[in-house]
PDB file of C-alpha atoms in Angstrom:
ATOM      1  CA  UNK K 438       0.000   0.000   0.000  1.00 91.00           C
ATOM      2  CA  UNK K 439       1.249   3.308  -0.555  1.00 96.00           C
ATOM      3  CA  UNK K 440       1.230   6.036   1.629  1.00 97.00           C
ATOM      4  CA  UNK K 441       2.113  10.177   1.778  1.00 97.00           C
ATOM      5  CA  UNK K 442       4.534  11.412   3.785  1.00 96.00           C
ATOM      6  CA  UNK K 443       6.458  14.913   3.982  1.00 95.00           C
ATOM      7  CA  UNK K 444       9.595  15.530   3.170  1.00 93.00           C
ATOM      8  CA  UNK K 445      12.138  18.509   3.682  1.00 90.00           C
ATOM      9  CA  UNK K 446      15.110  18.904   1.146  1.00 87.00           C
ATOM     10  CA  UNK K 447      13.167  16.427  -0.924  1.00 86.00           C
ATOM     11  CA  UNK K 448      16.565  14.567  -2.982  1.00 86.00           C
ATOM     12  CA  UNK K 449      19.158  16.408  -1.883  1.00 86.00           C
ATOM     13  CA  UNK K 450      21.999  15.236   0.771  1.00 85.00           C
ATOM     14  CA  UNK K 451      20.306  17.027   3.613  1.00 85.00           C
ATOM     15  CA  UNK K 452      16.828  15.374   3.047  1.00 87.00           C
ATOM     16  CA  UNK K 453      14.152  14.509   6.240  1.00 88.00           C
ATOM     17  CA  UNK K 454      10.907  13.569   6.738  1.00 91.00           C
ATOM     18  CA  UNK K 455       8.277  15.260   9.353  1.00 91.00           C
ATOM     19  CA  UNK K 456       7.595  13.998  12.542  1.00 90.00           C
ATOM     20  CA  UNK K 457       5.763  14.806  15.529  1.00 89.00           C
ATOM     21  CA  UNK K 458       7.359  14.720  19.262  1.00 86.00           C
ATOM     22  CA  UNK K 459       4.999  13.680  21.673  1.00 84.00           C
ATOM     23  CA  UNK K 460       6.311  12.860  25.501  1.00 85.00           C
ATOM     24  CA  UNK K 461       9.712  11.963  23.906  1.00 82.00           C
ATOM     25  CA  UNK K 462       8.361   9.538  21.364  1.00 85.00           C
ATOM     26  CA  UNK K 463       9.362  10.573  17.433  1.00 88.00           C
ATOM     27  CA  UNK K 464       6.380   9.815  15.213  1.00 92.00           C
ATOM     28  CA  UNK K 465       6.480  10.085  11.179  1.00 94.00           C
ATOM     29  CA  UNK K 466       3.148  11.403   9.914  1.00 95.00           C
ATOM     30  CA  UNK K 467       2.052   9.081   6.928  1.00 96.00           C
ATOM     31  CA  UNK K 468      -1.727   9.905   5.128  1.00 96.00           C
ATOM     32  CA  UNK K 469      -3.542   7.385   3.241  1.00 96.00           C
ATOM     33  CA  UNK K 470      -4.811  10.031   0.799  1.00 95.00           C
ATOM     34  CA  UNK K 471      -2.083  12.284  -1.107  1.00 95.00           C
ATOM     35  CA  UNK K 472      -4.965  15.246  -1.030  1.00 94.00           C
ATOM     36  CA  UNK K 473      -5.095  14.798   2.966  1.00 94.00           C
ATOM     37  CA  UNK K 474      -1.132  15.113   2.996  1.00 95.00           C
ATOM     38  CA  UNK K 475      -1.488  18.388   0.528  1.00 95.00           C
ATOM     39  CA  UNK K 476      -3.929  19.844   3.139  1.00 93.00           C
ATOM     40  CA  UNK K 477      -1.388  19.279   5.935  1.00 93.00           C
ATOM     41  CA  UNK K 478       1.249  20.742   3.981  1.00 93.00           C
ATOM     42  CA  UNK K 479      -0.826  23.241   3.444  1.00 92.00           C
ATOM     43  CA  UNK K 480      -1.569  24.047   6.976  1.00 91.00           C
ATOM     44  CA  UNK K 481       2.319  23.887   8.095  1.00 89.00           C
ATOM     45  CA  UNK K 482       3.212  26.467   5.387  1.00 88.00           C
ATOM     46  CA  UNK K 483       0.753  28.609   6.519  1.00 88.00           C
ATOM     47  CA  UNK K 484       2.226  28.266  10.180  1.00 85.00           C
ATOM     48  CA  UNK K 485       5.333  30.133   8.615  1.00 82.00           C
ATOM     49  CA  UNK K 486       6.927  26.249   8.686  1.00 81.00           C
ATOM     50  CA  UNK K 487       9.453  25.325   5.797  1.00 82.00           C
ATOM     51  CA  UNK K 488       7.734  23.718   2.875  1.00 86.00           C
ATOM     52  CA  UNK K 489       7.539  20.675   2.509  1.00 91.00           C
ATOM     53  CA  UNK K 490       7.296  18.074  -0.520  1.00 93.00           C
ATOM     54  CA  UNK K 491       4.611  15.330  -0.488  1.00 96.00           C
ATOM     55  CA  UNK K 492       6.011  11.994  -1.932  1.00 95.00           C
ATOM     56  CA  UNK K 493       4.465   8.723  -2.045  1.00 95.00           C
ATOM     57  CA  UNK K 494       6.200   5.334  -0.172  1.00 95.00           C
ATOM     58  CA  UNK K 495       5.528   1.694   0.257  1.00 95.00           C
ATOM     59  CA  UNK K 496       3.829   1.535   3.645  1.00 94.00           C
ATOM     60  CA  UNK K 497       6.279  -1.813   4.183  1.00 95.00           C
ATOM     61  CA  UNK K 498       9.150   0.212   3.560  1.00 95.00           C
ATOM     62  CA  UNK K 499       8.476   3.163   5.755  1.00 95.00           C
ATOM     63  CA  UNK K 500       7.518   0.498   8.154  1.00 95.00           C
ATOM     64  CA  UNK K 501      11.185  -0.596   7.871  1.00 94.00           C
ATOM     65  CA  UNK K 502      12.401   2.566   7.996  1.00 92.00           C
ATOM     66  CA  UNK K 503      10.560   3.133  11.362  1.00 92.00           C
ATOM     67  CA  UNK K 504      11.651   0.650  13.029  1.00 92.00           C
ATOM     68  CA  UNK K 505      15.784   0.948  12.343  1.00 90.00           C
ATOM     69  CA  UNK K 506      15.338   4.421  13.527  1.00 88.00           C
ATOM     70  CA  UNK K 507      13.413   3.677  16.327  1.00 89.00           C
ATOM     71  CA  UNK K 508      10.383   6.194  15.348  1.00 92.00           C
ATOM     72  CA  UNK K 509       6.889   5.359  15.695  1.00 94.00           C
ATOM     73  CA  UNK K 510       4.988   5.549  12.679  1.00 95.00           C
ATOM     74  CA  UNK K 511       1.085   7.209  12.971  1.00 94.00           C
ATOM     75  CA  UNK K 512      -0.831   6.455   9.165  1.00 94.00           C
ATOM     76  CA  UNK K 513      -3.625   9.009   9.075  1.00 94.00           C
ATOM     77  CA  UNK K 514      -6.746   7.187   7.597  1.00 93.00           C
ATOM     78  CA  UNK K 515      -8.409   8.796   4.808  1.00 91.00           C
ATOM     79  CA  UNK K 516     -10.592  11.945   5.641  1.00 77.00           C
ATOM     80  CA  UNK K 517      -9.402  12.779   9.316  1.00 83.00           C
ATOM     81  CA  UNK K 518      -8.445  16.345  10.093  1.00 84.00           C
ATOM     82  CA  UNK K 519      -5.093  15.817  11.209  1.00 86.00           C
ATOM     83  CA  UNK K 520      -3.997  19.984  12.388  1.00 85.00           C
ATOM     84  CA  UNK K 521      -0.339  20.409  12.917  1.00 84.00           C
ATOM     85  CA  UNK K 522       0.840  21.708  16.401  1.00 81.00           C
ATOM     86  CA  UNK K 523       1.075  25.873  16.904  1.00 72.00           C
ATOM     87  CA  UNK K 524       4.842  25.319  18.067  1.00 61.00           C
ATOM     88  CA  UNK K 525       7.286  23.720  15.719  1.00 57.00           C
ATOM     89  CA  UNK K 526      11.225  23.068  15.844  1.00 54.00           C
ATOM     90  CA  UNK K 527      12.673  26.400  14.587  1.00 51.00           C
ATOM     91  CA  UNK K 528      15.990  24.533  13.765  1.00 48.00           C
ATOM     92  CA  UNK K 529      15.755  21.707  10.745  1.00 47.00           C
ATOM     93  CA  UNK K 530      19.046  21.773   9.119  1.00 41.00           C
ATOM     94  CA  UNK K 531      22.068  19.805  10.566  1.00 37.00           C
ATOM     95  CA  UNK K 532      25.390  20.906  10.779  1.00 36.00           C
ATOM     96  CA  UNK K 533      28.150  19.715  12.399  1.00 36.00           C
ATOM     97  CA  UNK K 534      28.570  22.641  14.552  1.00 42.00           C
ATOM     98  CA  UNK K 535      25.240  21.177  16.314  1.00 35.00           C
ATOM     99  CA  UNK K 536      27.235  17.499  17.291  1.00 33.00           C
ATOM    100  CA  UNK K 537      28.810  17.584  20.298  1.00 34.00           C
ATOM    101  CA  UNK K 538      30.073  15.463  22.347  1.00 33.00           C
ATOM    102  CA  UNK K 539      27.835  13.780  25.151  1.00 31.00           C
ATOM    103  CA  UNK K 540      29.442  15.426  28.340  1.00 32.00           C
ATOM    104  CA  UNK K 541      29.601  18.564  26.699  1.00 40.00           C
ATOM    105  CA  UNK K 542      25.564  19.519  27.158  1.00 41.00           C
ATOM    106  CA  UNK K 543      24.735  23.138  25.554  1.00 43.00           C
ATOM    107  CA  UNK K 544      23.916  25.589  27.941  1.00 42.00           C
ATOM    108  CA  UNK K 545      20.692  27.551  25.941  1.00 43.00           C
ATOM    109  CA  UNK K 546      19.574  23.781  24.713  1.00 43.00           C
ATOM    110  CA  UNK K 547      16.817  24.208  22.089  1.00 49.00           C
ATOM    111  CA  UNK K 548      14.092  21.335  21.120  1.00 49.00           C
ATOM    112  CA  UNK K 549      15.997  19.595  18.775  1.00 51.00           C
ATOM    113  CA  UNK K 550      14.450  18.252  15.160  1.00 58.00           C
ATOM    114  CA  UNK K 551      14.012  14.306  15.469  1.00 61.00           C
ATOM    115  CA  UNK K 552      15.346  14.301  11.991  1.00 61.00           C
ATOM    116  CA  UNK K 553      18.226  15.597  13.028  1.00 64.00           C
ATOM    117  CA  UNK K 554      18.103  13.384  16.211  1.00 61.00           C
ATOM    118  CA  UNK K 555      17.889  10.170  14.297  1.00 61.00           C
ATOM    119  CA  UNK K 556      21.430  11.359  12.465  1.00 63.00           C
ATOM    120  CA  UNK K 557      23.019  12.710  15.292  1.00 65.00           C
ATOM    121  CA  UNK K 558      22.278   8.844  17.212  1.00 65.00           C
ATOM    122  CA  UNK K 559      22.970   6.896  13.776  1.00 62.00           C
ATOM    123  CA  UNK K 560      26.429   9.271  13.545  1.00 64.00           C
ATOM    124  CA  UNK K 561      27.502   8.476  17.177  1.00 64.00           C
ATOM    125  CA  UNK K 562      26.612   4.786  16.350  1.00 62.00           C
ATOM    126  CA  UNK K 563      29.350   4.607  14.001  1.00 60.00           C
ATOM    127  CA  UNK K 564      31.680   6.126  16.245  1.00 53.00           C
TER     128      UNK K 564
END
């Protein structure tokens, strides 16, 4: 089955998907409908957010995807009114000027993207 999801940087290096944070968990929004995932697009634009691309993806495979990165994965069914939150992560793009080391916390911390989460733990992973 395929499914919509959002994408920033849509094929380029620095590409990521939306997600939600709720109490610590990272969720990818994925709609049934491609119109529903237009709408919500919509909607985040209009919230001043960066614009995003809708693309289509094997539910199985974003399944996958979830599950290496350890995000939860929320499929909107067709026709619910999914709104986007009023606050959103100011910061999207990642740099390596934003990886530090682990006992080096920064002192005016900001929410961090769980885009940029995912590469940040994948990165250390390697390490």
């Amino acid at each position: 089955m395929q499914v919509w999801v959002l994408l920033f940087n849509a094929n380029t290096d620095n590409e990521g998907i939306y997600t939600l944070e709720i109490e610590g968990n990272n969720i990818i929004v994925a709609f049934e409908q491609e119109d529903d995932a237009i709408r919500y697009a919509g909607l985040l634009e209009a919230q001043d957010f960066l614009s995003p691309t809708v693309e289509s993806i094997d539910s199985e495979e974003l399944k996958e995807f979830c599950e290496d990165a350890n995000y939860d994965l929320n499929i909107v069914p067709t026709d619910a009114l999914l709104v986007p939150p009023e606050k959103n992560v100011d910061k999207t793009d990642w740099s390596p000027d934003r990886v530090q080391k682990l006992s080096e916390p920064e002192a005016d911390a900001e929410v961090e993207d769980p885009v940029i989460a995912m590469m940040r733990r994948r990165l250390e992973n390697l390490l």
